[in-house]
CSV table of C-alpha atoms in Angstrom, one decimal:
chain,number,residue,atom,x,y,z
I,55,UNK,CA,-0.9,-5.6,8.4
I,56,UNK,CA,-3.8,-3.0,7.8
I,57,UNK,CA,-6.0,-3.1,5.1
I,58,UNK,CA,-6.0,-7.0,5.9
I,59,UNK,CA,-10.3,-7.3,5.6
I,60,UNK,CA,-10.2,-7.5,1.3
I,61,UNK,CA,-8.2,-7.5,-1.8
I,62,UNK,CA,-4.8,-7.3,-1.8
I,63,UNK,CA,-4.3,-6.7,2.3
I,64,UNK,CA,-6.3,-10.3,2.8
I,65,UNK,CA,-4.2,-12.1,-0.2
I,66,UNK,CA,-0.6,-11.1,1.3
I,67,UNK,CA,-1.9,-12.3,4.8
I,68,UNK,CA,-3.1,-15.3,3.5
I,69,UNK,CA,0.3,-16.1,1.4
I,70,UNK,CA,2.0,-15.6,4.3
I,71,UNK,CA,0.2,-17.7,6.7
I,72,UNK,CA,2.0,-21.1,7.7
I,73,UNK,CA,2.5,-23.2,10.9
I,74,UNK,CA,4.7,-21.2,13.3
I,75,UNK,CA,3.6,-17.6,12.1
I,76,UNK,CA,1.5,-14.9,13.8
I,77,UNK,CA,-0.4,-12.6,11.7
I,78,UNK,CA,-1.6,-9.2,13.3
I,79,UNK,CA,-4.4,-8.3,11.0
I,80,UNK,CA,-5.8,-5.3,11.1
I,81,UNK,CA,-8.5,-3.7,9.3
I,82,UNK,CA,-12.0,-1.7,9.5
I,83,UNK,CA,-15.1,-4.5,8.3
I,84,UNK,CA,-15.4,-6.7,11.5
I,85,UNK,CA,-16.9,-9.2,8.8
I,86,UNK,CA,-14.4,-9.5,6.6
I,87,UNK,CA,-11.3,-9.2,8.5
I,88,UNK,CA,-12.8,-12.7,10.4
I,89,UNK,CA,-12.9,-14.0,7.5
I,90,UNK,CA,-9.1,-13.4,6.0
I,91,UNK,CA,-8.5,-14.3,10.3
I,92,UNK,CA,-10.2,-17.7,9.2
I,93,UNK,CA,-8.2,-18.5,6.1
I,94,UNK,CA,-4.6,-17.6,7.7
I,95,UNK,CA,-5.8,-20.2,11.0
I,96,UNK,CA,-7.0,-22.8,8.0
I,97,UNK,CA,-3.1,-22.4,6.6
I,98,UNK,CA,-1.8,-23.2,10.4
I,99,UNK,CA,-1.2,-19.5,11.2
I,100,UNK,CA,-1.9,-17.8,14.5
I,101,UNK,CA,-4.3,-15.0,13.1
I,102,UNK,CA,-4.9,-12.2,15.5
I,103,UNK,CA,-7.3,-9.7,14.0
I,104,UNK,CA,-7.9,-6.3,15.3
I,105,UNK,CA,-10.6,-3.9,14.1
I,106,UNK,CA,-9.1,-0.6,13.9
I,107,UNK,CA,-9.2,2.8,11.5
I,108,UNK,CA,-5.6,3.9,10.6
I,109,UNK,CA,-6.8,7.3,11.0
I,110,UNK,CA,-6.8,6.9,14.9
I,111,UNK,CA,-3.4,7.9,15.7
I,112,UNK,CA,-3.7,6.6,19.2
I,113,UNK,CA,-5.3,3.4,18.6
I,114,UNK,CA,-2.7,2.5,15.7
I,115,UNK,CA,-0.3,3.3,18.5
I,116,UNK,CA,-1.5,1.1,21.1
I,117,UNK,CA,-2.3,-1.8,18.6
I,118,UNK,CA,1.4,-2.0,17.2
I,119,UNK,CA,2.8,-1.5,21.1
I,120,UNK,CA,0.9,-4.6,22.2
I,121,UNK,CA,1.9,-6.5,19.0
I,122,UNK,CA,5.0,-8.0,20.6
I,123,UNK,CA,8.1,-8.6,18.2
I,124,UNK,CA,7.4,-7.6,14.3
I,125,UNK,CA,9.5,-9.0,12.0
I,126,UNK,CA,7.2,-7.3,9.0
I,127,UNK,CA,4.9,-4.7,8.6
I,128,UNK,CA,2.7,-4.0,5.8
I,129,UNK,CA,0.5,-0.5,5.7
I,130,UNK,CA,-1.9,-1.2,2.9
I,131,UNK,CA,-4.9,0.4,4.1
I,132,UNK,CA,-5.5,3.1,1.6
I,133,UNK,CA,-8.6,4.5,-0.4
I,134,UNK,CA,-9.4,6.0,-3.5
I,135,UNK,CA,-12.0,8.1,-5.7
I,136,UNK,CA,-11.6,9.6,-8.8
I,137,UNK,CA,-13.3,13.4,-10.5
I,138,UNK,CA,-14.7,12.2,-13.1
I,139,UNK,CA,-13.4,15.3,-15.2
I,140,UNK,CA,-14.9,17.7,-12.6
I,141,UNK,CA,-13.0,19.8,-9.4
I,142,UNK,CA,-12.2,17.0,-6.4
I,143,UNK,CA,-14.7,18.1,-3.5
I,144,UNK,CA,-12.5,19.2,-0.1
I,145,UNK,CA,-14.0,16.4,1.9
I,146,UNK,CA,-12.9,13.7,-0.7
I,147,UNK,CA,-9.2,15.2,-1.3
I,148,UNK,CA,-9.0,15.5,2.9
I,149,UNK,CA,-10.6,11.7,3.3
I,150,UNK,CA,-7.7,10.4,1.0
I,151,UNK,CA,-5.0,11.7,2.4
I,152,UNK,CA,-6.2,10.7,6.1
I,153,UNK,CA,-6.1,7.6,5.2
I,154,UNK,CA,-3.3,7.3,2.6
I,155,UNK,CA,-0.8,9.5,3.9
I,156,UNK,CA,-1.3,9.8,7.7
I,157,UNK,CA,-2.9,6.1,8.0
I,158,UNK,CA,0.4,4.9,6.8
I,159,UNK,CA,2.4,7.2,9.3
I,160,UNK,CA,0.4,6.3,11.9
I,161,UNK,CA,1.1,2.7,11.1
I,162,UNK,CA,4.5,3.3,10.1
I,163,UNK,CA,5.7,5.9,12.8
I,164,UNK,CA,5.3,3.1,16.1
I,165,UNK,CA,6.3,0.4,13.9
I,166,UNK,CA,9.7,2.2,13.4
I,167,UNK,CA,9.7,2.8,17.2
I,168,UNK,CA,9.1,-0.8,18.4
I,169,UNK,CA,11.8,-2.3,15.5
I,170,UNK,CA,14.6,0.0,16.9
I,171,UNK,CA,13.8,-1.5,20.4
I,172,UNK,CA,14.3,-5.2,18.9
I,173,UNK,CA,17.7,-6.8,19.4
I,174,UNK,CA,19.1,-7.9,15.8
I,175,UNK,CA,18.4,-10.7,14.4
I,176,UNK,CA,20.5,-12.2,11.1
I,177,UNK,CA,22.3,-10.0,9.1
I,178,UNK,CA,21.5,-7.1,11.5
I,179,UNK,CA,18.2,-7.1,11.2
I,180,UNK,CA,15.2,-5.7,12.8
I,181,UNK,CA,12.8,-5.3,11.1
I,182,UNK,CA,10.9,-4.9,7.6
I,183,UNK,CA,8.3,-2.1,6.9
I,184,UNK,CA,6.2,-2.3,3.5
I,185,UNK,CA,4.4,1.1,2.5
I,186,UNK,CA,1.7,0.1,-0.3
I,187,UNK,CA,1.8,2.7,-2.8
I,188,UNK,CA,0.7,2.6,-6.3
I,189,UNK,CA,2.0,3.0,-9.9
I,190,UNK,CA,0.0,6.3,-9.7
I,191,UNK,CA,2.9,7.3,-7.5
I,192,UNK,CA,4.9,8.1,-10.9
I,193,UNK,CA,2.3,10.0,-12.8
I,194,UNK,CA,-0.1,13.0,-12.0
I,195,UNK,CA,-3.5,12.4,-13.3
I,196,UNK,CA,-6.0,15.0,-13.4
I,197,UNK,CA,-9.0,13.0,-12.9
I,198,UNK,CA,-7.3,12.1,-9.3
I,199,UNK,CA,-5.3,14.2,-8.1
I,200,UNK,CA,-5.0,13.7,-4.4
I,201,UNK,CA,-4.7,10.0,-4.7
I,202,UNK,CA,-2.0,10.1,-7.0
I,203,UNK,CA,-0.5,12.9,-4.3
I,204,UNK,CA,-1.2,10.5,-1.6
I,205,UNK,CA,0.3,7.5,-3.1
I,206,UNK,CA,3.3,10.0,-4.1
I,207,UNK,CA,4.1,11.3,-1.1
I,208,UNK,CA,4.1,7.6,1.1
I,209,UNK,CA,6.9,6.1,-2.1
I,210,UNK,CA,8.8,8.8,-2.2
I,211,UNK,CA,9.0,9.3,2.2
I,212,UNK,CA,9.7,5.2,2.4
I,213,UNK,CA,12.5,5.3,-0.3
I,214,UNK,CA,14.0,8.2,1.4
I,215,UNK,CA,13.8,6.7,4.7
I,216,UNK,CA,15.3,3.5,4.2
I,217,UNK,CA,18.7,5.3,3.7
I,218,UNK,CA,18.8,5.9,7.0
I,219,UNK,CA,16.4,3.3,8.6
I,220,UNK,CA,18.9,0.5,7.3
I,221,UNK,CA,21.8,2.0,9.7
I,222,UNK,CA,19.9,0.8,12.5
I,223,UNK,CA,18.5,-2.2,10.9
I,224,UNK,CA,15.1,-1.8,9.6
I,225,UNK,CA,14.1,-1.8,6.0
I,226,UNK,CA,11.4,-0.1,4.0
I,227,UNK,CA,10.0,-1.1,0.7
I,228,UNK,CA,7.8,0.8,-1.4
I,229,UNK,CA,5.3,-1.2,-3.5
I,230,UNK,CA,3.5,0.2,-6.3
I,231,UNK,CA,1.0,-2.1,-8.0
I,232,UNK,CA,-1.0,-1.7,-11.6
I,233,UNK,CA,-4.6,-2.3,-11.7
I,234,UNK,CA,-5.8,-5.0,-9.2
I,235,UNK,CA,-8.9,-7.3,-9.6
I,236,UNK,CA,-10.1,-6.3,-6.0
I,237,UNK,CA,-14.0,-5.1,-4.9
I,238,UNK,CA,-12.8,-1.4,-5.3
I,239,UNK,CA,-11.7,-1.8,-9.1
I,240,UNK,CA,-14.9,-4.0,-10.3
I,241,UNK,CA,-17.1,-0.8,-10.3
I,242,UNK,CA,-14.8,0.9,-12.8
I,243,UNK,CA,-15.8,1.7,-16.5
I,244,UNK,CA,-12.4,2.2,-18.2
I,245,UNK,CA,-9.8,0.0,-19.3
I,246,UNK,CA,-7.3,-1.4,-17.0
I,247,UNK,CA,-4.2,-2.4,-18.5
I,248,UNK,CA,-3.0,-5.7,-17.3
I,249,UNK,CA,-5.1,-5.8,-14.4
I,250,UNK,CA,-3.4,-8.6,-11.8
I,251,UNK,CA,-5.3,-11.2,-9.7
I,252,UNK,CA,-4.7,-10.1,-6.3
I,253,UNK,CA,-2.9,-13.1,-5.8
I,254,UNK,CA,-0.4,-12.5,-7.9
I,255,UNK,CA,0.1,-9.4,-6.8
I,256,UNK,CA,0.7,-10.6,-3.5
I,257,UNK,CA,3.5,-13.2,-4.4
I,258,UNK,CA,5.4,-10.3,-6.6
I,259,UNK,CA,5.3,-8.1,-3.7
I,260,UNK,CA,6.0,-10.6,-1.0
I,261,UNK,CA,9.2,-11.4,-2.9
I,262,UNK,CA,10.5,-8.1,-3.7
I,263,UNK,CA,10.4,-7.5,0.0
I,264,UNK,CA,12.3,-10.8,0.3
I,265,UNK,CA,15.2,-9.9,-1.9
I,266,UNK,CA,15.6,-6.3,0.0
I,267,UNK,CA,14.5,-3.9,-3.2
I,268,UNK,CA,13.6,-0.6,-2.1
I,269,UNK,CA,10.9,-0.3,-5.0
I,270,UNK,CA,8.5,-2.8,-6.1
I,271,UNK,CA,6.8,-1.4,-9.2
I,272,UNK,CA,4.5,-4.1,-11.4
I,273,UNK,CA,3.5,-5.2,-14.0
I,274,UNK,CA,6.9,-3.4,-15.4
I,275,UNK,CA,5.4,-2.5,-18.7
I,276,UNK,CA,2.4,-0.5,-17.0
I,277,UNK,CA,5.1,1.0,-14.7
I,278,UNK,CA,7.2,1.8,-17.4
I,279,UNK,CA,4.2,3.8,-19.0
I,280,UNK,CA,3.8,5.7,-16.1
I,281,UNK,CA,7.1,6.7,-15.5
I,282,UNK,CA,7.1,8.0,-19.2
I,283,UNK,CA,3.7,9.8,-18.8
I,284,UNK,CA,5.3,11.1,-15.8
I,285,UNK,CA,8.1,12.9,-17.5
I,286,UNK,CA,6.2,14.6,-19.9
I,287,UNK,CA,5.9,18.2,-19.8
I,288,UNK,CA,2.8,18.4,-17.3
I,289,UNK,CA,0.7,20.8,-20.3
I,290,UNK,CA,0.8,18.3,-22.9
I,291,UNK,CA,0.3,15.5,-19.8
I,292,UNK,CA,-3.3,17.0,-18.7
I,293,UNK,CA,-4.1,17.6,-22.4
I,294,UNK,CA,-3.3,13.8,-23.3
I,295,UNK,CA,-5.6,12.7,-20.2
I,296,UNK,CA,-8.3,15.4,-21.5
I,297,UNK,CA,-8.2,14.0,-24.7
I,298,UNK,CA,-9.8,10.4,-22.9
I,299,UNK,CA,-11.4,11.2,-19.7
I,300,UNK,CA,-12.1,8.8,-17.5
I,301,UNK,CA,-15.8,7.4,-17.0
I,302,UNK,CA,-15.2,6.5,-13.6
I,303,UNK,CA,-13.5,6.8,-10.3
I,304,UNK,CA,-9.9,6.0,-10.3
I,305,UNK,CA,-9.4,3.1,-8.7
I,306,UNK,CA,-6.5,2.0,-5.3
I,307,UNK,CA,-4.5,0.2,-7.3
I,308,UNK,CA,-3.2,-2.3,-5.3
């Protein structure tokens, strides 16, 4: 798992922690990863935690090669920054993506690789991959554009995959969380409908994967919102957003 060091990364490693597991955790805070590392081994799991930037194609590579069997893989890692009702600078626009869209290939990519290399287990089975998108995936706001882009593009590519991934046996799911009560979204200044303990979000996503959807989209009424913001034509969609501007960076929800 990447993105294992804080918020929702550290609570589905810890939920799945257990005697006879072994958790790969990777993420970029030294600090904080040993400490997620600390409450998996306190559950009875073999924690292994690596400190590595998804960015670094070859280092992603080598970590998942040396990983041994993978039964699931999570890319989480993921950032996020908002306009504020002004133009997104270049560097912020290019820093998302990095890490949201390649980050999650680079994670995703040699995960697919070493699954397809695993004899099948029950069912056919080889493998699970979990892409951590976002609600935003469904609606384009203007106030952040390339991290509702990002998060877009990574739902939309694991969807399409797992048509064809699950003819050789692996699985993707695509979850898209609400507002998360994480580090990242304390800083905000706007309302955040139905914000979610990260807990919880990790037990709704942890069992979606378990019953093989494709799409995990919570809380449903949020989702539902989005989807219907979504549809609308996108003229009236940026003048409804105008109309309450956000005071604050839009947070990674999830």
């Amino acid at each position: 798992m990447t993105g294992a060091s804080s918020g929702i990364g550290r609570a589905i490693a810890i939920a799945c922690a257990g005697p006879g597991v072994v958790l790969h955790l990777g993420g970029r805070n030294a600090e904080r990863l040993a400490e997620t590392a600390a409450a998996c081994t306190a559950a009875g799991a073999a924690a292994r935690p690596q400190s590595v930037d998804v960015r670094d194609r070859d280092a992603m590579a080598a970590w998942i090669a040396g990983a041994g069997p993978l039964d699931l893989v999570i890319a989480n890692a993921g950032i996020s920054a908002g306009t504020g009702g002004r133009t997104e600078p270049a560097e912020q626009a290019r820093a998302i993506f990095e890490t949201n869209v390649t980050g999650v290939l680079n994670t995703a990519l040699p995960a697919l690789a070493a699954m397809a290399a695993q004899p099948p287990g029950p069912e056919g089975l080889r493998g699970r991959i979990a892409v951590i998108a976002s609600i935003a995936a469904f609606v384009a706001v203007p106030g952040a554009p390339a991290y509702c882009a990002s998060k877009s593009a990574v739902q939309r590519w694991a969807e399409a995959l797992d048509a064809t991934e699950r003819r050789r046996g692996i699985r993707l799911h695509a979850v898209c969380p609400g507002y998360i009560r994480t580090p990242m979204t304390a800083a905000n200044q706007f309302p955040m409908p139905m914000l979610m303990e990260a807990e919880e979000a990790a037990r709704r996503t942890l069992r979606g994967i378990a019953a093989g959807r494709i799409r995990i989209a919570y809380p449903f009424p949020v989702y539902c919102a989005a989807r219907i913001a979504g549809a609308l034509p996108p003229g009236l969609r940026a003048a409804l957003f105008a109309a309450a501007p956000s005071k604050g960076p839009l947070p990674r929800v999830g």
